[in-house]
CSV table of C-alpha atoms in Angstrom, one decimal:
chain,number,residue,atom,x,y,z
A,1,UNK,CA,79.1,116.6,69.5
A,2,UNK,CA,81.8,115.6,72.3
A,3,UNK,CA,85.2,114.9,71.0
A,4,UNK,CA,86.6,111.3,71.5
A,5,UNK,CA,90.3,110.5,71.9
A,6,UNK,CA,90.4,107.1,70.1
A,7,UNK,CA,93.7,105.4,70.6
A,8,UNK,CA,92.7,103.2,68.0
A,9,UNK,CA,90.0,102.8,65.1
A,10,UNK,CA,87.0,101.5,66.5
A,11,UNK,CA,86.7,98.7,63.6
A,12,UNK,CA,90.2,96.8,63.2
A,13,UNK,CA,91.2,93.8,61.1
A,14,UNK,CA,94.6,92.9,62.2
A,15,UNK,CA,95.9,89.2,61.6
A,16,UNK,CA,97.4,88.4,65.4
A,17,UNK,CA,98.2,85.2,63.7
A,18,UNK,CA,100.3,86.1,60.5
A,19,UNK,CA,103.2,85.4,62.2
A,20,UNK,CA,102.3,83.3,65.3
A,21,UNK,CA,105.1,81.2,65.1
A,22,UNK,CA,107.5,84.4,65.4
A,23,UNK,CA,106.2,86.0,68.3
A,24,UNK,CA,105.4,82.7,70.4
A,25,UNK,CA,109.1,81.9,69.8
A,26,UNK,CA,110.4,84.9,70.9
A,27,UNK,CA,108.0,84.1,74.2
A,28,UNK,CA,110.1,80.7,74.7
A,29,UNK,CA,113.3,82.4,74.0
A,30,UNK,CA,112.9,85.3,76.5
A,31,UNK,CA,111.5,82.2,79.1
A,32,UNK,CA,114.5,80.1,78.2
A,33,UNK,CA,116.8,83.3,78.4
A,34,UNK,CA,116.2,84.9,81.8
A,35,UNK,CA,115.8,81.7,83.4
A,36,UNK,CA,119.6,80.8,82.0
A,37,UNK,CA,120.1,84.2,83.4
A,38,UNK,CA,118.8,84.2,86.5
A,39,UNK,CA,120.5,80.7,87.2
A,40,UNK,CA,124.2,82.0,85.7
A,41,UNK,CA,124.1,85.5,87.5
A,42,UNK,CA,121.0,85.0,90.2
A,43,UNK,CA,119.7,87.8,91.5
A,44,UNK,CA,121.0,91.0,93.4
A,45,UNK,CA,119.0,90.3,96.6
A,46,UNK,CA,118.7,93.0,98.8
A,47,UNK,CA,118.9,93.3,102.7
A,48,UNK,CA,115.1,91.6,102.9
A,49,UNK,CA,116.2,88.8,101.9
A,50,UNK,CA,120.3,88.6,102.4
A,51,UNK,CA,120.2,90.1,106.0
A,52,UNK,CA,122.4,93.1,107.1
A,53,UNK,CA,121.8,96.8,107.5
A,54,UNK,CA,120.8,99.5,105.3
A,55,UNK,CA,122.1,103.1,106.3
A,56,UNK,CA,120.4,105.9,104.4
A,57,UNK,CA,122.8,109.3,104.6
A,58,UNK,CA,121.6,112.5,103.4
A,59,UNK,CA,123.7,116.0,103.2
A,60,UNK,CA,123.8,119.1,102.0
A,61,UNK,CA,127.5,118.6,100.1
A,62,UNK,CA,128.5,115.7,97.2
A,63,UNK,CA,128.2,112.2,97.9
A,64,UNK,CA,132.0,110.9,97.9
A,65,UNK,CA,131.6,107.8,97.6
A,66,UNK,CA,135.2,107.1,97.7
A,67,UNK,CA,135.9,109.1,100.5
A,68,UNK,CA,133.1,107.2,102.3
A,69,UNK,CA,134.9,103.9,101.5
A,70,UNK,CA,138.2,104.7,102.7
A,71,UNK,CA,136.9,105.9,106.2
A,72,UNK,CA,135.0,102.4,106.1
A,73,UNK,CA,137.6,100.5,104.9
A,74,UNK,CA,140.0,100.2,108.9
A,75,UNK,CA,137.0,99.3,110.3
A,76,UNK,CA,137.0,95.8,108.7
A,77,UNK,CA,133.3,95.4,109.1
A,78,UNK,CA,132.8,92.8,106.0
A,79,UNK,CA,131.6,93.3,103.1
A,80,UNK,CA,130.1,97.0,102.7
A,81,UNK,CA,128.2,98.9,99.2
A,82,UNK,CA,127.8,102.5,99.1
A,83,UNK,CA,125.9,103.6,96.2
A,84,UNK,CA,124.6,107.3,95.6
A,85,UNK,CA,120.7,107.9,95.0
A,86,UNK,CA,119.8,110.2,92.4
A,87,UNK,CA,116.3,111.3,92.5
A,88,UNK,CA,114.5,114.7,90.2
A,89,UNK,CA,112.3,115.4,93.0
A,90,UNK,CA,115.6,115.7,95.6
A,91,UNK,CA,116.7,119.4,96.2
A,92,UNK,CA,119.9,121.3,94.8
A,93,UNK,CA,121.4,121.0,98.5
A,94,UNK,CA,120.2,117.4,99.0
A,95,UNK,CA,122.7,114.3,98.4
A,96,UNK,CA,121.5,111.1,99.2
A,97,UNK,CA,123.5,108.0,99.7
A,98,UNK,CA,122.9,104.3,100.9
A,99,UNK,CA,125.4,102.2,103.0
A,100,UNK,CA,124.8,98.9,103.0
A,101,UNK,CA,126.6,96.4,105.6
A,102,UNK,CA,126.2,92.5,104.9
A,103,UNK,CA,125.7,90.7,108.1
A,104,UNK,CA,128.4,88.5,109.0
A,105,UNK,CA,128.3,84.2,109.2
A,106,UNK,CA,127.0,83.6,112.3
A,107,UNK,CA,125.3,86.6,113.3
A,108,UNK,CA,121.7,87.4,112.8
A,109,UNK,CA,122.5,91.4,112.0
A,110,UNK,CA,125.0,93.6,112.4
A,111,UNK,CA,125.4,94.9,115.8
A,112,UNK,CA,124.8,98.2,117.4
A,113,UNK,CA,129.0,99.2,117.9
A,114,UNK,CA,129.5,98.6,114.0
A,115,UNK,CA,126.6,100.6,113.3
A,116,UNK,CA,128.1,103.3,115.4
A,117,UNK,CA,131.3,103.2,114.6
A,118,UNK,CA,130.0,103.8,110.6
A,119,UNK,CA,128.4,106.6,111.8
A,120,UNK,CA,131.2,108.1,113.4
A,121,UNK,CA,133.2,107.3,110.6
A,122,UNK,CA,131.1,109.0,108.5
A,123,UNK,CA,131.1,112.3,110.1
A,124,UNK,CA,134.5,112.3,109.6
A,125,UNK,CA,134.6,112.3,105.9
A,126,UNK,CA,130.9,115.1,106.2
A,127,UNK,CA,130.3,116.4,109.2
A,128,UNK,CA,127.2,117.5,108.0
A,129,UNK,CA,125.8,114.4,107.5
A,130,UNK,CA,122.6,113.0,108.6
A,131,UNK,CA,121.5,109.4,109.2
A,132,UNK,CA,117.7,109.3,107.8
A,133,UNK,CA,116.8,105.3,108.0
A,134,UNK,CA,118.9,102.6,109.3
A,135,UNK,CA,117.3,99.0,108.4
A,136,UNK,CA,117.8,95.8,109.9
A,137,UNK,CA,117.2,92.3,108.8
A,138,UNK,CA,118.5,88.9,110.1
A,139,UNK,CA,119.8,85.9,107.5
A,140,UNK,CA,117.6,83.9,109.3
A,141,UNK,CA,114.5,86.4,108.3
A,142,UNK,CA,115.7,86.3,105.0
A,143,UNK,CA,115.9,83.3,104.0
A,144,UNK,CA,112.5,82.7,105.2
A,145,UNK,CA,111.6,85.6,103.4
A,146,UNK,CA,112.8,84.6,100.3
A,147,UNK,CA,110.6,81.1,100.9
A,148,UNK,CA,107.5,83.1,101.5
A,149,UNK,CA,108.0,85.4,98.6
A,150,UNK,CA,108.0,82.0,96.2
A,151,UNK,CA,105.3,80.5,98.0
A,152,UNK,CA,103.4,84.0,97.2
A,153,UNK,CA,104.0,83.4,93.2
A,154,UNK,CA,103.3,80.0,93.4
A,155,UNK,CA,100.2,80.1,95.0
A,156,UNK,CA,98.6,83.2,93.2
A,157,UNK,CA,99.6,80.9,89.9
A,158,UNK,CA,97.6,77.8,91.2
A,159,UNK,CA,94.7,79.9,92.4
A,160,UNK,CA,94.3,81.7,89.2
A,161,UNK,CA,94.6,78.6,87.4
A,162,UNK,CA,91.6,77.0,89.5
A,163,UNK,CA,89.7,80.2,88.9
A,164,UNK,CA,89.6,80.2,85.2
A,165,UNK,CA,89.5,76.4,84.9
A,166,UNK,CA,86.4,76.7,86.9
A,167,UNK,CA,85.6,80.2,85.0
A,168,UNK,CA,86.3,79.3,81.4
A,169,UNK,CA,88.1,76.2,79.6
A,170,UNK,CA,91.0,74.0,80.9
A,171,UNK,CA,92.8,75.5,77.3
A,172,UNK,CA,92.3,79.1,78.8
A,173,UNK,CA,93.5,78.4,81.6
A,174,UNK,CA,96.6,77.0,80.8
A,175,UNK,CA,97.0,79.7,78.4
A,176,UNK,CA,96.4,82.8,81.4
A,177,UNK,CA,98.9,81.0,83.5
A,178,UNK,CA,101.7,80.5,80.6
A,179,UNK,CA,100.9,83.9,80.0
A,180,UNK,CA,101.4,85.0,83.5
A,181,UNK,CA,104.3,82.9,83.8
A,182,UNK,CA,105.9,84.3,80.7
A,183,UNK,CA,105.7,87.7,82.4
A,184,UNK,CA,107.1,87.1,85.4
A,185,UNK,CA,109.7,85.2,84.1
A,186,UNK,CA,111.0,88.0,82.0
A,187,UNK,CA,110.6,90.2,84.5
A,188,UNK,CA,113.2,88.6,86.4
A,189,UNK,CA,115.4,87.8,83.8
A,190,UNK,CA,115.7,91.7,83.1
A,191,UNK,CA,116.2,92.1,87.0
A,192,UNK,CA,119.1,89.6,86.7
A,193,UNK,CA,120.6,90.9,83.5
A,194,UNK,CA,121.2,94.5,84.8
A,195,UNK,CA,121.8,93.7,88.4
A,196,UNK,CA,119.2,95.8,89.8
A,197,UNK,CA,118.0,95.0,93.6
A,198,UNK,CA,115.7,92.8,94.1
A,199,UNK,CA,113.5,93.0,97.4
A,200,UNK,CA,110.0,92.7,98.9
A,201,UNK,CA,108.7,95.7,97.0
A,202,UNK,CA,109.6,93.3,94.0
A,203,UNK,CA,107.8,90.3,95.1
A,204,UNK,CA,104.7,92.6,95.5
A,205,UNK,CA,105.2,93.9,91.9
A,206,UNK,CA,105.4,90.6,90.3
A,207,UNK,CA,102.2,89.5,92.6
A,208,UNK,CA,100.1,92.8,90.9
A,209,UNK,CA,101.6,92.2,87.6
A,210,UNK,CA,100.0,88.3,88.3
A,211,UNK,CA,96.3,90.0,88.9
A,212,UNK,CA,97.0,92.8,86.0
A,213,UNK,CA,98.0,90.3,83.2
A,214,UNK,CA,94.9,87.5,83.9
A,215,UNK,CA,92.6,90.8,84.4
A,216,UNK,CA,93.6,91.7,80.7
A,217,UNK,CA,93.5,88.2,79.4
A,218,UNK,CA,90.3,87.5,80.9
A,219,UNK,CA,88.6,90.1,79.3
A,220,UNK,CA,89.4,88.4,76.0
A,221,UNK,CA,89.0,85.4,76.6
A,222,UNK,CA,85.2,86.3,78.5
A,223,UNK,CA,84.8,87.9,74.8
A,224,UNK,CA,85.9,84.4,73.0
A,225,UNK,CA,83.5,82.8,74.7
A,226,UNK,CA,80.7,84.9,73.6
A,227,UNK,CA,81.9,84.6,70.3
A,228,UNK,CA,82.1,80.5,70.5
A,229,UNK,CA,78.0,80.5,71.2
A,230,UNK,CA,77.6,83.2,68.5
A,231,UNK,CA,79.4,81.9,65.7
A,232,UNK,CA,79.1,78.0,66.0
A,233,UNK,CA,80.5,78.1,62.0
A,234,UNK,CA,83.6,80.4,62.4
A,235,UNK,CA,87.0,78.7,62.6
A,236,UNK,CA,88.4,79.3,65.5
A,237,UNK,CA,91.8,81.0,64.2
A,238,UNK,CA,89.5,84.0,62.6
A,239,UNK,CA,87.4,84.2,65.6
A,240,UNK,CA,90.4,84.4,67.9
A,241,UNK,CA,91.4,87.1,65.4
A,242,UNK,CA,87.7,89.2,65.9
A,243,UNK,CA,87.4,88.5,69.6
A,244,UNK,CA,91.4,90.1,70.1
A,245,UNK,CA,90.0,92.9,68.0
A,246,UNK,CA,87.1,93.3,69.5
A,247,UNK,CA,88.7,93.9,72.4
A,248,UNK,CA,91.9,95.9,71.5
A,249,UNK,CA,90.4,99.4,72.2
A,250,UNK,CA,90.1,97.9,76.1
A,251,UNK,CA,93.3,96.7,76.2
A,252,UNK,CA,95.0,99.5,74.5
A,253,UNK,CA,93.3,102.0,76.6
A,254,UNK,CA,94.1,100.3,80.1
A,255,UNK,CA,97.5,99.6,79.1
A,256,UNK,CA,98.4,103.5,78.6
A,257,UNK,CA,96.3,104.7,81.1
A,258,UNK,CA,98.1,102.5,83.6
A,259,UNK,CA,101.4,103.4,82.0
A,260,UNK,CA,100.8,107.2,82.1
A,261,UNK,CA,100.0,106.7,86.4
A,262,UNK,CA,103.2,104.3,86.3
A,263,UNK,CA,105.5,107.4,84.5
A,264,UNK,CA,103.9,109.7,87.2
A,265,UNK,CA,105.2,107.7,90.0
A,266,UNK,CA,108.2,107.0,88.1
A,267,UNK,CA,109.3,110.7,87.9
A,268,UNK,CA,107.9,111.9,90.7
A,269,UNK,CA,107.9,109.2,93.3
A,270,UNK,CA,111.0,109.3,94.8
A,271,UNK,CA,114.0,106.6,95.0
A,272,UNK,CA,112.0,104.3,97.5
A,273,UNK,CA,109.3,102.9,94.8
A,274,UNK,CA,111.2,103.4,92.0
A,275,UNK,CA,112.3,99.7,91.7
A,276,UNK,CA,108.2,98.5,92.5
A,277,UNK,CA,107.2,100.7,89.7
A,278,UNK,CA,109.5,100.0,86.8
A,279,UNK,CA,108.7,96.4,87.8
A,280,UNK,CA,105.4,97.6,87.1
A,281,UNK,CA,106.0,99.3,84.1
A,282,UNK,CA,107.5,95.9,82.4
A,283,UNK,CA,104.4,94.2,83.9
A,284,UNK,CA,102.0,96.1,82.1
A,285,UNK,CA,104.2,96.4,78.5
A,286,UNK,CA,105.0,92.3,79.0
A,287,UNK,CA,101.3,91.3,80.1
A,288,UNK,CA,99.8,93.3,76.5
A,289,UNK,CA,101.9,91.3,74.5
A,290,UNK,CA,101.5,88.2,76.3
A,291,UNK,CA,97.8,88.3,76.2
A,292,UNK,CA,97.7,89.2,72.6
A,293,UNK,CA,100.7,87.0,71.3
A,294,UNK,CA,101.2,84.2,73.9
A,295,UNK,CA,97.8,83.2,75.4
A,296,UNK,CA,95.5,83.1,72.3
A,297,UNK,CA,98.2,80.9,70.8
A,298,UNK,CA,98.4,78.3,73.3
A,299,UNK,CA,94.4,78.0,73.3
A,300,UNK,CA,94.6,78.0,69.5
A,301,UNK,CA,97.1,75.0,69.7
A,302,UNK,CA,94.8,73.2,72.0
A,303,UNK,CA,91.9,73.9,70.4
A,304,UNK,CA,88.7,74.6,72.6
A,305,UNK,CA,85.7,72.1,72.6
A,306,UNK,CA,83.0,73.3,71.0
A,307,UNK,CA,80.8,70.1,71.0
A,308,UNK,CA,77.9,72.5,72.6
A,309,UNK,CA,76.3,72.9,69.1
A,310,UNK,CA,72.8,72.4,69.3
A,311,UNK,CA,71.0,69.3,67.8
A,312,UNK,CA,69.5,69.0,64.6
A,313,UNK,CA,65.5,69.5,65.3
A,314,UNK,CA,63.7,66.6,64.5
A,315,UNK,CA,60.9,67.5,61.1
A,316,UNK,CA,57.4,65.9,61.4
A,317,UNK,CA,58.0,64.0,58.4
A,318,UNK,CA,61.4,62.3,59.7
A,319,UNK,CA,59.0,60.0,62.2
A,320,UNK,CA,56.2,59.6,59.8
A,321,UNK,CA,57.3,56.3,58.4
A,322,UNK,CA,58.4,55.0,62.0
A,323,UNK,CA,56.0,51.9,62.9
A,324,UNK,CA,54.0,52.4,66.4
């Protein structure tokens, strides 16, 4: 007989509902707190959408990051961030730092003689040096940038909203978007809260973790609706309850599957994903709870229609007394 890893029993009885009021609560709280965050502190855009230039230094001594600063410092080139990149997969001998130079009022991108003279600079402080990547990007592209990447959101919101509207009930629908919503939101919140760069690899994370959190609440809710036609007597708290774990062996499975390729990448993909995948890796952890804790309550508060019972049949004996 084949051995089976089971993350969980195949047969579970777990009240989602025992403390409904708890968990949806803490949904509106971390919705009302990162948006309170992310309008106090706003986010820490990066060159996509602020404009400037991004130098990417590599050598084979320390990153000195105050040494770099001081050489910077006479060239009065505006405002200037030098943080070093620490990666496991680097080598012993190789240091890895990025230089970033905000574009100044008026200009569209910092010109080719600052970029130069940063260089030069730069060799001074390590002559060993090396200038892997320089990136350029106008205010003017960013702003429109940062217009696009809402747009993006927006729209995959509305579309998914028409999809299951069209696909299921009006109830589940609202409840996938909230739910979507609700992990975004968050999402951002903790993206705000710790200051961490937020750029187009972002927007693209937060547009997967859209499709990733209605792919797992779809599958429960596809499973409610079996349910509704199959148990027309049920209440439908306790078959929310036996559709969620009906379906919790699914969700559980592609949830750590997906986490264990997320770690992978994590670990071993290097600096330049590194912010796309931990995005990710909230996605995934945020959209589970969502689906299990946020969505089903929202249909459960609107109640589905279930007005598609099927008609008494008539006896022989009910028309026997009817006159012709």
């Amino acid at each position: 007989m084949a051995f089976r890893l089971k993350l969980v029993p195949e047969k579970t009885n777990i009240d989602f509902f025992r403390v409904q009021w708890l968990t949806f609560g803490l949904s509106i709280f971390l919705i009302v707190a990162s948006v309170v965050i992310v309008g106090v502190k706003g986010l820490n855009f990066g060159v996509d959408f602020l404009g400037g230039t991004t130098i990417r230094t590599e050598s084979v001594n320390p990153v000195d990051v105050g040494a770099y600063r001081d050489a910077l410092q006479p060239l009065d080139i505006g405002e200037v961030t030098i943080t070093e990149v620490n990666d496991p997969s680097f080598r012993d001998d190789q240091h890895v730092a990025q230089v970033r130079i905000g574009a100044r009022e008026g200009e569209e991108a910092v010109v080719p003689e600052v970029i130069t003279a940063v260089e030069a600079a730069l060799k001074q402080v390590d002559p060993q040096i090396v200038f892997a990547q320089v990136e350029s990007v106008g205010p003017k592209v960013s702003g429109e940038l940062i217009w696009k990447a809402v747009l993006a959101v927006v729209a995959g919101s509305v579309g998914i909203l028409i999809y299951i509207w069209m696909r299921f009930e009006w109830q589940m629908a609202l409840g996938t978007v909230a739910a979507m919503l609700h992990d975004v939101i968050v999402t951002l919140g903790i993206w705000s809260l710790f200051g961490l760069k937020f750029d187009l690899s972002i927007v693209a994370a937060l547009l997967t973790i859209l499709g990733y959190s209605v792919n797992d609440t779809v599958v429960i809710f596809d499973r409610l609706r079996e349910n509704l036609a199959k148990y027309k007597a049920m209440p439908l708290r306790e078959m929310m309850n036996l559709t969620a774990n009906e379906t919790l062996s699914r969700t559980v499975m592609t949830a750590t599957t997906t986490l264990i390729s997320l770690i992978a990448l994590i670990v071993f993909g290097g600096d330049v994903i590194r912010g796309f995948v931990f995005a990710m890796i909230l996605g995934v952890l945020l959209g589970t709870y969502s689906t299990l804790y946020m969505a089903k309550n929202i249909v459960l508060f609107l109640g589905v229609d279930r007005g598609d019972k099927p008609k008494k049949k008539a006896t022989p004996d009910e028309y026997a007394n009817i006159d012709a």
